[in-house]
Each structure stands twice: as C-alpha cells, then as structure tokens.
C-alpha positions as protocol buffer text, in pm:
chain_id: "A"
residue {
  index: 1
  type: MET
  ca { x: 0 y: 0 z: 0 }
}
residue {
  index: 2
  type: GLU
  ca { x: 146 y: 335 z: -96 }
}
residue {
  index: 3
  type: ARG
  ca { x: 171 y: 619 z: 146 }
}
residue {
  index: 4
  type: THR
  ca { x: 34 y: 949 z: 22 }
}
residue {
  index: 5
  type: VAL
  ca { x: 210 y: 1274 z: 103 }
}
residue {
  index: 6
  type: SER
  ca { x: 5 y: 1577 z: 169 }
}
residue {
  index: 7
  type: ALA
  ca { x: 96 y: 1920 z: 42 }
}
residue {
  index: 8
  type: ALA
  ca { x: 209 y: 2026 z: 385 }
}
residue {
  index: 9
  type: ASP
  ca { x: 433 y: 1724 z: 412 }
}
residue {
  index: 10
  type: ALA
  ca { x: 583 y: 1795 z: 75 }
}
residue {
  index: 11
  type: MET
  ca { x: 678 y: 2142 z: 180 }
}
residue {
  index: 12
  type: ILE
  ca { x: 886 y: 2027 z: 478 }
}
residue {
  index: 13
  type: THR
  ca { x: 1039 y: 1724 z: 307 }
}
residue {
  index: 14
  type: ALA
  ca { x: 1337 y: 1790 z: 90 }
}
residue {
  index: 15
  type: PRO
  ca { x: 1287 y: 1692 z: -274 }
}
residue {
  index: 16
  type: GLY
  ca { x: 1442 y: 1366 z: -370 }
}
residue {
  index: 17
  type: THR
  ca { x: 1461 y: 1239 z: -12 }
}
residue {
  index: 18
  type: PRO
  ca { x: 1310 y: 892 z: 5 }
}
residue {
  index: 19
  type: LEU
  ca { x: 1057 y: 808 z: 269 }
}
residue {
  index: 20
  type: LEU
  ca { x: 1140 y: 522 z: 502 }
}
residue {
  index: 21
  type: GLU
  ca { x: 874 y: 254 z: 497 }
}
residue {
  index: 22
  type: GLY
  ca { x: 688 y: 230 z: 823 }
}
residue {
  index: 23
  type: MET
  ca { x: 896 y: 511 z: 983 }
}
residue {
  index: 24
  type: PRO
  ca { x: 790 y: 866 z: 1054 }
}
residue {
  index: 25
  type: ARG
  ca { x: 866 y: 1099 z: 773 }
}
residue {
  index: 26
  type: GLN
  ca { x: 1207 y: 1256 z: 766 }
}
residue {
  index: 27
  type: ARG
  ca { x: 1204 y: 1627 z: 825 }
}
residue {
  index: 28
  type: THR
  ca { x: 1493 y: 1825 z: 691 }
}
residue {
  index: 29
  type: ALA
  ca { x: 1361 y: 2167 z: 772 }
}
residue {
  index: 30
  type: THR
  ca { x: 1576 y: 2356 z: 1024 }
}
residue {
  index: 31
  type: PHE
  ca { x: 1425 y: 2507 z: 1333 }
}
residue {
  index: 32
  type: PRO
  ca { x: 1555 y: 2816 z: 1510 }
}
residue {
  index: 33
  type: ALA
  ca { x: 1796 y: 2744 z: 1795 }
}
residue {
  index: 34
  type: ALA
  ca { x: 1665 y: 2779 z: 2143 }
}
residue {
  index: 35
  type: PRO
  ca { x: 1742 y: 3120 z: 2284 }
}
residue {
  index: 36
  type: THR
  ca { x: 2044 y: 3119 z: 2515 }
}
residue {
  index: 37
  type: ALA
  ca { x: 2040 y: 3286 z: 2850 }
}
residue {
  index: 38
  type: PRO
  ca { x: 2215 y: 3621 z: 2859 }
}
residue {
  index: 39
  type: ARG
  ca { x: 2576 y: 3591 z: 2969 }
}
residue {
  index: 40
  type: VAL
  ca { x: 2623 y: 3710 z: 3320 }
}
residue {
  index: 41
  type: PRO
  ca { x: 2963 y: 3865 z: 3388 }
}
residue {
  index: 42
  type: ALA
  ca { x: 3172 y: 3678 z: 3644 }
}
residue {
  index: 43
  type: ALA
  ca { x: 3152 y: 3816 z: 3990 }
}
residue {
  index: 44
  type: ALA
  ca { x: 3452 y: 4012 z: 4107 }
}
residue {
  index: 45
  type: PRO
  ca { x: 3674 y: 3817 z: 4348 }
}
residue {
  index: 46
  type: ALA
  ca { x: 3594 y: 3874 z: 4710 }
}
residue {
  index: 47
  type: PRO
  ca { x: 3840 y: 4101 z: 4891 }
}
residue {
  index: 48
  type: ARG
  ca { x: 4114 y: 3917 z: 5070 }
}
residue {
  index: 49
  type: PRO
  ca { x: 4032 y: 3881 z: 5437 }
}
residue {
  index: 50
  type: GLY
  ca { x: 4256 y: 4031 z: 5700 }
}
residue {
  index: 51
  type: PRO
  ca { x: 4489 y: 3831 z: 5925 }
}
residue {
  index: 52
  type: ARG
  ca { x: 4327 y: 3509 z: 6029 }
}
residue {
  index: 53
  type: ALA
  ca { x: 4304 y: 3405 z: 6390 }
}
residue {
  index: 54
  type: ARG
  ca { x: 4515 y: 3097 z: 6322 }
}
residue {
  index: 55
  type: TRP
  ca { x: 4807 y: 3320 z: 6226 }
}
residue {
  index: 56
  type: PHE
  ca { x: 4831 y: 3420 z: 6592 }
}
residue {
  index: 57
  type: LEU
  ca { x: 4845 y: 3059 z: 6712 }
}
residue {
  index: 58
  type: PRO
  ca { x: 5124 y: 2804 z: 6655 }
}
residue {
  index: 59
  type: THR
  ca { x: 5087 y: 2520 z: 6405 }
}
residue {
  index: 60
  type: PRO
  ca { x: 5311 y: 2213 z: 6364 }
}
residue {
  index: 61
  type: THR
  ca { x: 5406 y: 2306 z: 6008 }
}
residue {
  index: 62
  type: ALA
  ca { x: 5443 y: 2685 z: 6014 }
}
residue {
  index: 63
  type: THR
  ca { x: 5579 y: 2728 z: 6367 }
}
residue {
  index: 64
  type: PRO
  ca { x: 5714 y: 2390 z: 6484 }
}
residue {
  index: 65
  type: PHE
  ca { x: 5930 y: 2530 z: 6765 }
}
residue {
  index: 66
  type: THR
  ca { x: 5649 y: 2727 z: 6929 }
}
residue {
  index: 67
  type: PHE
  ca { x: 5398 y: 2446 z: 6872 }
}
residue {
  index: 68
  type: GLY
  ca { x: 5621 y: 2177 z: 7021 }
}
residue {
  index: 69
  type: TYR
  ca { x: 5728 y: 2393 z: 7314 }
}
residue {
  index: 70
  type: ALA
  ca { x: 5365 y: 2487 z: 7384 }
}
residue {
  index: 71
  type: ALA
  ca { x: 5269 y: 2117 z: 7388 }
}
residue {
  index: 72
  type: VAL
  ca { x: 5538 y: 2049 z: 7650 }
}
residue {
  index: 73
  type: LEU
  ca { x: 5418 y: 2342 z: 7862 }
}
residue {
  index: 74
  type: VAL
  ca { x: 5060 y: 2218 z: 7845 }
}
residue {
  index: 75
  type: VAL
  ca { x: 5169 y: 1878 z: 7978 }
}
residue {
  index: 76
  type: THR
  ca { x: 5379 y: 2021 z: 8262 }
}
residue {
  index: 77
  type: SER
  ca { x: 5107 y: 2271 z: 8354 }
}
residue {
  index: 78
  type: LEU
  ca { x: 4840 y: 2001 z: 8372 }
}
residue {
  index: 79
  type: PHE
  ca { x: 5076 y: 1789 z: 8579 }
}
residue {
  index: 80
  type: ALA
  ca { x: 5132 y: 2080 z: 8818 }
}
residue {
  index: 81
  type: GLU
  ca { x: 4756 y: 2131 z: 8841 }
}
residue {
  index: 82
  type: TYR
  ca { x: 4653 y: 1774 z: 8921 }
}
residue {
  index: 83
  type: ALA
  ca { x: 4959 y: 1602 z: 9067 }
}
residue {
  index: 84
  type: ASP
  ca { x: 5035 y: 1575 z: 9437 }
}
residue {
  index: 85
  type: PRO
  ca { x: 5121 y: 1927 z: 9562 }
}
residue {
  index: 86
  type: SER
  ca { x: 5422 y: 1809 z: 9762 }
}
residue {
  index: 87
  type: LEU
  ca { x: 5567 y: 1639 z: 9453 }
}
residue {
  index: 88
  type: VAL
  ca { x: 5506 y: 1948 z: 9242 }
}
residue {
  index: 89
  type: HIS
  ca { x: 5676 y: 2169 z: 9500 }
}
residue {
  index: 90
  type: THR
  ca { x: 5976 y: 1937 z: 9506 }
}
residue {
  index: 91
  type: LEU
  ca { x: 6003 y: 1955 z: 9127 }
}
residue {
  index: 92
  type: TYR
  ca { x: 5979 y: 2332 z: 9141 }
}
residue {
  index: 93
  type: GLN
  ca { x: 6263 y: 2343 z: 9390 }
}
residue {
  index: 94
  type: GLU
  ca { x: 6480 y: 2112 z: 9182 }
}
residue {
  index: 95
  type: SER
  ca { x: 6410 y: 2325 z: 8873 }
}
residue {
  index: 96
  type: SER
  ca { x: 6478 y: 2656 z: 9045 }
}
residue {
  index: 97
  type: THR
  ca { x: 6749 y: 2873 z: 8893 }
}
residue {
  index: 98
  type: ASP
  ca { x: 6874 y: 2996 z: 9229 }
}
residue {
  index: 99
  type: VAL
  ca { x: 7241 y: 3045 z: 9306 }
}
residue {
  index: 100
  type: ALA
  ca { x: 7283 y: 2705 z: 9470 }
}
residue {
  index: 101
  type: HIS
  ca { x: 7152 y: 2514 z: 9169 }
}
residue {
  index: 102
  type: LEU
  ca { x: 7330 y: 2733 z: 8915 }
}
residue {
  index: 103
  type: VAL
  ca { x: 7664 y: 2662 z: 9083 }
}
residue {
  index: 104
  type: LEU
  ca { x: 7610 y: 2285 z: 9095 }
}
residue {
  index: 105
  type: SER
  ca { x: 7436 y: 2216 z: 8761 }
}
residue {
  index: 106
  type: PRO
  ca { x: 7378 y: 2531 z: 8556 }
}
residue {
  index: 107
  type: VAL
  ca { x: 7274 y: 2378 z: 8222 }
}
residue {
  index: 108
  type: PRO
  ca { x: 7023 y: 2119 z: 8351 }
}
residue {
  index: 109
  type: VAL
  ca { x: 6858 y: 2366 z: 8585 }
}
residue {
  index: 110
  type: LEU
  ca { x: 6832 y: 2637 z: 8318 }
}
residue {
  index: 111
  type: VAL
  ca { x: 6658 y: 2387 z: 8090 }
}
residue {
  index: 112
  type: ALA
  ca { x: 6433 y: 2248 z: 8363 }
}
residue {
  index: 113
  type: SER
  ca { x: 6322 y: 2591 z: 8483 }
}
residue {
  index: 114
  type: ALA
  ca { x: 6194 y: 2673 z: 8133 }
}
residue {
  index: 115
  type: LEU
  ca { x: 5957 y: 2374 z: 8138 }
}
residue {
  index: 116
  type: TRP
  ca { x: 5713 y: 2538 z: 8381 }
}
residue {
  index: 117
  type: ILE
  ca { x: 5475 y: 2833 z: 8364 }
}
residue {
  index: 118
  type: ALA
  ca { x: 5453 y: 3028 z: 8687 }
}
residue {
  index: 119
  type: GLY
  ca { x: 5079 y: 3069 z: 8736 }
}
residue {
  index: 120
  type: GLY
  ca { x: 4979 y: 2789 z: 8500 }
}
residue {
  index: 121
  type: LEU
  ca { x: 4802 y: 2801 z: 8167 }
}
residue {
  index: 122
  type: THR
  ca { x: 4580 y: 3092 z: 8269 }
}
residue {
  index: 123
  type: SER
  ca { x: 4869 y: 3329 z: 8341 }
}
residue {
  index: 124
  type: THR
  ca { x: 4942 y: 3634 z: 8128 }
}
residue {
  index: 125
  type: TYR
  ca { x: 5278 y: 3496 z: 8020 }
}
residue {
  index: 126
  type: ALA
  ca { x: 5115 y: 3180 z: 7888 }
}
residue {
  index: 127
  type: LEU
  ca { x: 4904 y: 3387 z: 7648 }
}
residue {
  index: 128
  type: LEU
  ca { x: 5201 y: 3608 z: 7557 }
}
residue {
  index: 129
  type: PHE
  ca { x: 5407 y: 3297 z: 7488 }
}
residue {
  index: 130
  type: LEU
  ca { x: 5161 y: 3176 z: 7223 }
}
residue {
  index: 131
  type: VAL
  ca { x: 5107 y: 3510 z: 7050 }
}
residue {
  index: 132
  type: VAL
  ca { x: 5458 y: 3655 z: 7070 }
}
residue {
  index: 133
  type: LEU
  ca { x: 5662 y: 3344 z: 6986 }
}
residue {
  index: 134
  type: THR
  ca { x: 5423 y: 3249 z: 6705 }
}
residue {
  index: 135
  type: ALA
  ca { x: 5457 y: 3595 z: 6547 }
}
residue {
  index: 136
  type: LEU
  ca { x: 5834 y: 3597 z: 6593 }
}
residue {
  index: 137
  type: GLU
  ca { x: 5882 y: 3247 z: 6452 }
}
residue {
  index: 138
  type: ARG
  ca { x: 5673 y: 3328 z: 6145 }
}
residue {
  index: 139
  type: ARG
  ca { x: 5915 y: 3610 z: 6074 }
}
residue {
  index: 140
  type: ILE
  ca { x: 6260 y: 3471 z: 6156 }
}
residue {
  index: 141
  type: GLY
  ca { x: 6214 y: 3093 z: 6181 }
}
residue {
  index: 142
  type: GLY
  ca { x: 6213 y: 2841 z: 6465 }
}
residue {
  index: 143
  type: ARG
  ca { x: 6583 y: 2807 z: 6544 }
}
residue {
  index: 144
  type: ARG
  ca { x: 6637 y: 3180 z: 6553 }
}
residue {
  index: 145
  type: THR
  ca { x: 6332 y: 3226 z: 6775 }
}
residue {
  index: 146
  type: ALA
  ca { x: 6477 y: 2967 z: 7012 }
}
residue {
  index: 147
  type: VAL
  ca { x: 6803 y: 3165 z: 7020 }
}
residue {
  index: 148
  type: VAL
  ca { x: 6620 y: 3487 z: 7117 }
}
residue {
  index: 149
  type: PHE
  ca { x: 6417 y: 3306 z: 7383 }
}
residue {
  index: 150
  type: LEU
  ca { x: 6723 y: 3141 z: 7534 }
}
residue {
  index: 151
  type: LEU
  ca { x: 6918 y: 3467 z: 7533 }
}
residue {
  index: 152
  type: GLY
  ca { x: 6651 y: 3629 z: 7748 }
}
residue {
  index: 153
  type: HIS
  ca { x: 6603 y: 3326 z: 7970 }
}
residue {
  index: 154
  type: VAL
  ca { x: 6972 y: 3261 z: 8037 }
}
residue {
  index: 155
  type: LEU
  ca { x: 7117 y: 3612 z: 8044 }
}
residue {
  index: 156
  type: ALA
  ca { x: 6842 y: 3763 z: 8259 }
}
residue {
  index: 157
  type: THR
  ca { x: 6865 y: 3470 z: 8501 }
}
residue {
  index: 158
  type: LEU
  ca { x: 7241 y: 3511 z: 8539 }
}
residue {
  index: 159
  type: ALA
  ca { x: 7212 y: 3889 z: 8564 }
}
residue {
  index: 160
  type: THR
  ca { x: 6973 y: 3860 z: 8858 }
}
residue {
  index: 161
  type: GLU
  ca { x: 7123 y: 3561 z: 9040 }
}
residue {
  index: 162
  type: VAL
  ca { x: 7496 y: 3636 z: 9017 }
}
residue {
  index: 163
  type: PRO
  ca { x: 7460 y: 3960 z: 9217 }
}
residue {
  index: 164
  type: VAL
  ca { x: 7271 y: 3763 z: 9482 }
}
residue {
  index: 165
  type: GLY
  ca { x: 7559 y: 3518 z: 9513 }
}
residue {
  index: 166
  type: LEU
  ca { x: 7812 y: 3800 z: 9534 }
}
residue {
  index: 167
  type: ALA
  ca { x: 7603 y: 3977 z: 9799 }
}
residue {
  index: 168
  type: VAL
  ca { x: 7591 y: 3658 z: 10006 }
}
residue {
  index: 169
  type: LEU
  ca { x: 7968 y: 3620 z: 9980 }
}
residue {
  index: 170
  type: ALA
  ca { x: 8012 y: 3981 z: 10090 }
}
residue {
  index: 171
  type: GLY
  ca { x: 7784 y: 3927 z: 10388 }
}
residue {
  index: 172
  type: HIS
  ca { x: 7511 y: 4165 z: 10269 }
}
residue {
  index: 173
  type: LEU
  ca { x: 7250 y: 3888 z: 10231 }
}
residue {
  index: 174
  type: PRO
  ca { x: 7183 y: 3577 z: 10438 }
}
residue {
  index: 175
  type: ASP
  ca { x: 7269 y: 3229 z: 10312 }
}
residue {
  index: 176
  type: SER
  ca { x: 6899 y: 3158 z: 10265 }
}
residue {
  index: 177
  type: SER
  ca { x: 6908 y: 3387 z: 9960 }
}
residue {
  index: 178
  type: LEU
  ca { x: 7098 y: 3115 z: 9778 }
}
residue {
  index: 179
  type: HIS
  ca { x: 6789 y: 2892 z: 9779 }
}
residue {
  index: 180
  type: ARG
  ca { x: 6506 y: 3108 z: 9644 }
}
residue {
  index: 181
  type: LEU
  ca { x: 6236 y: 2963 z: 9420 }
}
residue {
  index: 182
  type: ASP
  ca { x: 6282 y: 3089 z: 9065 }
}
residue {
  index: 183
  type: TYR
  ca { x: 6143 y: 2915 z: 8755 }
}
residue {
  index: 184
  type: GLY
  ca { x: 5927 y: 2981 z: 8451 }
}
residue {
  index: 185
  type: ILE
  ca { x: 5926 y: 3114 z: 8094 }
}
residue {
  index: 186
  type: SER
  ca { x: 5868 y: 3484 z: 8164 }
}
residue {
  index: 187
  type: PHE
  ca { x: 6225 y: 3600 z: 8096 }
}
residue {
  index: 188
  type: GLY
  ca { x: 6231 y: 3430 z: 7757 }
}
residue {
  index: 189
  type: VAL
  ca { x: 5888 y: 3565 z: 7666 }
}
residue {
  index: 190
  type: ALA
  ca { x: 5984 y: 3921 z: 7762 }
}
residue {
  index: 191
  type: ALA
  ca { x: 6297 y: 3900 z: 7546 }
}
residue {
  index: 192
  type: SER
  ca { x: 6096 y: 3759 z: 7255 }
}
residue {
  index: 193
  type: LEU
  ca { x: 5845 y: 4042 z: 7282 }
}
residue {
  index: 194
  type: GLY
  ca { x: 6127 y: 4297 z: 7283 }
}
residue {
  index: 195
  type: ALA
  ca { x: 6277 y: 4136 z: 6972 }
}
residue {
  index: 196
  type: LEU
  ca { x: 5939 y: 4121 z: 6796 }
}
residue {
  index: 197
  type: ALA
  ca { x: 5883 y: 4491 z: 6858 }
}
residue {
  index: 198
  type: GLY
  ca { x: 6183 y: 4564 z: 6638 }
}
residue {
  index: 199
  type: LEU
  ca { x: 6008 y: 4399 z: 6342 }
}
residue {
  index: 200
  type: LEU
  ca { x: 5689 y: 4604 z: 6378 }
}
residue {
  index: 201
  type: PRO
  ca { x: 5608 y: 4939 z: 6215 }
}
residue {
  index: 202
  type: PRO
  ca { x: 5696 y: 5247 z: 6427 }
}
residue {
  index: 203
  type: TRP
  ca { x: 5362 y: 5313 z: 6596 }
}
residue {
  index: 204
  type: PRO
  ca { x: 5283 y: 4953 z: 6696 }
}
residue {
  index: 205
  type: ARG
  ca { x: 5644 y: 4918 z: 6813 }
}
residue {
  index: 206
  type: ARG
  ca { x: 5619 y: 5220 z: 7041 }
}
residue {
  index: 207
  type: THR
  ca { x: 5282 y: 5110 z: 7171 }
}
residue {
  index: 208
  type: VAL
  ca { x: 5403 y: 4760 z: 7258 }
}
residue {
  index: 209
  type: LEU
  ca { x: 5715 y: 4885 z: 7432 }
}
residue {
  index: 210
  type: THR
  ca { x: 5530 y: 5160 z: 7619 }
}
residue {
  index: 211
  type: VAL
  ca { x: 5250 y: 4938 z: 7745 }
}
residue {
  index: 212
  type: PHE
  ca { x: 5459 y: 4634 z: 7835 }
}
residue {
  index: 213
  type: GLY
  ca { x: 5744 y: 4841 z: 7978 }
}
residue {
  index: 214
  type: GLY
  ca { x: 5497 y: 5042 z: 8183 }
}
residue {
  index: 215
  type: ILE
  ca { x: 5348 y: 4725 z: 8331 }
}
residue {
  index: 216
  type: LEU
  ca { x: 5693 y: 4597 z: 8425 }
}
residue {
  index: 217
  type: LEU
  ca { x: 5786 y: 4927 z: 8586 }
}
residue {
  index: 218
  type: ALA
  ca { x: 5462 y: 4928 z: 8783 }
}
residue {
  index: 219
  type: ASP
  ca { x: 5541 y: 4578 z: 8911 }
}
residue {
  index: 220
  type: LEU
  ca { x: 5888 y: 4690 z: 9013 }
}
residue {
  index: 221
  type: ILE
  ca { x: 5751 y: 4992 z: 9201 }
}
residue {
  index: 222
  type: GLN
  ca { x: 5519 y: 4765 z: 9400 }
}
residue {
  index: 223
  type: PHE
  ca { x: 5834 y: 4583 z: 9518 }
}
residue {
  index: 224
  type: THR
  ca { x: 5653 y: 4251 z: 9549 }
}
residue {
  index: 225
  type: ASP
  ca { x: 5927 y: 4045 z: 9382 }
}
residue {
  index: 226
  type: PRO
  ca { x: 6199 y: 4293 z: 9287 }
}
residue {
  index: 227
  type: LEU
  ca { x: 6448 y: 4033 z: 9163 }
}
residue {
  index: 228
  type: SER
  ca { x: 6204 y: 3886 z: 8912 }
}
residue {
  index: 229
  type: ASP
  ca { x: 6076 y: 4231 z: 8815 }
}
residue {
  index: 230
  type: TRP
  ca { x: 6429 y: 4349 z: 8740 }
}
residue {
  index: 231
  type: GLY
  ca { x: 6478 y: 4030 z: 8541 }
}
residue {
  index: 232
  type: HIS
  ca { x: 6174 y: 4107 z: 8326 }
}
residue {
  index: 233
  type: LEU
  ca { x: 6301 y: 4457 z: 8247 }
}
residue {
  index: 234
  type: LEU
  ca { x: 6644 y: 4317 z: 8164 }
}
residue {
  index: 235
  type: SER
  ca { x: 6486 y: 4054 z: 7939 }
}
residue {
  index: 236
  type: LEU
  ca { x: 6291 y: 4321 z: 7752 }
}
residue {
  index: 237
  type: ALA
  ca { x: 6613 y: 4519 z: 7709 }
}
residue {
  index: 238
  type: ILE
  ca { x: 6792 y: 4207 z: 7583 }
}
residue {
  index: 239
  type: GLY
  ca { x: 6519 y: 4158 z: 7322 }
}
residue {
  index: 240
  type: VAL
  ca { x: 6552 y: 4521 z: 7212 }
}
residue {
  index: 241
  type: GLY
  ca { x: 6926 y: 4468 z: 7185 }
}
residue {
  index: 242
  type: THR
  ca { x: 6867 y: 4191 z: 6928 }
}
residue {
  index: 243
  type: TRP
  ca { x: 6696 y: 4426 z: 6679 }
}
residue {
  index: 244
  type: PRO
  ca { x: 6989 y: 4445 z: 6435 }
}
residue {
  index: 245
  type: LEU
  ca { x: 7014 y: 4066 z: 6445 }
}
residue {
  index: 246
  type: VAL
  ca { x: 6645 y: 3982 z: 6404 }
}
residue {
  index: 247
  type: ARG
  ca { x: 6604 y: 4241 z: 6129 }
}
residue {
  index: 248
  type: ARG
  ca { x: 6887 y: 4084 z: 5935 }
}
residue {
  index: 249
  type: TRP
  ca { x: 6738 y: 3741 z: 5998 }
}
residue {
  index: 250
  type: GLN
  ca { x: 6401 y: 3856 z: 5867 }
}
residue {
  index: 251
  type: ARG
  ca { x: 6560 y: 3983 z: 5545 }
}
residue {
  index: 252
  type: THR
  ca { x: 6752 y: 3660 z: 5488 }
}
residue {
  index: 253
  type: ASP
  ca { x: 6478 y: 3419 z: 5597 }
}
residue {
  index: 254
  type: PRO
  ca { x: 6274 y: 3308 z: 5290 }
}
residue {
  index: 255
  type: ARG
  ca { x: 5969 y: 3271 z: 5513 }
}
residue {
  index: 256
  type: GLY
  ca { x: 5987 y: 3632 z: 5621 }
}
residue {
  index: 257
  type: SER
  ca { x: 5768 y: 3753 z: 5335 }
}
residue {
  index: 258
  type: ARG
  ca { x: 5513 y: 3482 z: 5400 }
}
residue {
  index: 259
  type: ALA
  ca { x: 5475 y: 3596 z: 5757 }
}
residue {
  index: 260
  type: HIS
  ca { x: 5299 y: 3911 z: 5644 }
}
residue {
  index: 261
  type: GLY
  ca { x: 5079 y: 3743 z: 5378 }
}
C-alpha cells in the first residue's frame, strides 16, 4: 500500500529524499535554535580577608618550635595542676634557677626551669608565649626564635642571680638567699616580645614597648618580687638589643615575606 504525502508534508520534506517505509517521515527543515540565557559577567573576586586568627596561634608546620614547646608546657602545667602538691613543690625546687643550683648544675637547671609556667596556663605569660613566639617564629624561623628566647632566659637569670651570690659572699645577704624559688618562661617571653617589637612598624612598636614596659615598671615599684621584676626589664632590654640581628634574619629568611601574607 502506498503512502500518500500531503501538500504540507511535501513542503517540509526535501525533494528527492526517500521516505522510510513504516517510519515517521524525515524532516529536513531547520528550526531556530533555542534562545540562550544572557551571559552574566563573572563576579569580582571577594576582597582578601585580614589576618586570620590561626596566624596568631602556633601550628606544627608553620611554627614547629612554638607548637612543640607549647605542647610540653601544656603537659607540665596540667601535671602541676593535678599532681600531688608536695611532689610538684619538690620539682619546682629542683628546677629553680637559684644560686645554689646554678653553681652545681647550671645547664640542667636552666633547661628544667623553662619547662614550667609560673601561674599555670591561665597566666598572662602563657598567652604572651603563644602570641609573641608564634609571630616571631613566622618572621625569623624556629631556630632563631629559640636563640632569642634562650638569650633572654639565660642572660636575665644570670644577671639577677649572680649579684645575689656576690652579695651573700660579701655578707650583705643571708645564706637563705641562695635557695630562692625561681622558675618559669617569663624572661624568655619578655625577650621575645622585645625582639618582635623591632620587626613592627613604628607606631605599633612604640605602643608595645610603652604598654609592656609600663606594666613591668609598675610591678617593680610595687616591690613585690623585685628580683624577678628586674629580670623582666632586663629581658625586655635584651630583646631590644637583638633588633639588628632579628632584622637581618628577617631579610635573609625566605619565610619572612610569607609571615605578612
């Protein structure tokens, strides 16, 4: 049976195109393309956020020295919080950088005294340790930050304890002054803050030195613990004295530019 093609079908079927038997007719007419949606311009990139909070806290990759040291301090602080008080007091005494211990075993006691935080994890120096050493290490690297910290810790300790020993020898102080309790990270932190100030722009530098130096002077005036208070001022001065060194380290450290990114 033959299929008949209507006039309408003939108009949309190209001449000479055979019809397939039993299949719908082949249409060769072209249809207009579907309208495309108007092109929307790409959104402008969002402005780069300011310094992130994590930049002020140590991480194992960016600031390994500060991160590892902070982990040790957390362990010793928790131990001091929950261990037997008599045992903790004994450890404090054995770690004290007094004259008697410095004469017998200077290196071990200087290391041991830096493993404790006077006042625990809630003290001001615990917070300063995290912020200051993290910022300093991001600028000059871990080993150089350790050098600055140890300079403050060791030199300020010797500068405050050696005069005590000499005063005892001269008879100006009793022998009990040789066995005072002295431990903690505060000297190293104060030196690190003083060094960090040298890497800041002028106004932040002056603000940091004025505020922190004023607090230390106020503590000294109160005369609660004059030896430690003098040690903190000396540590800050030691950190300021490292400015030429830390500035050169920042210029030569390839991570120095990343610290401000």
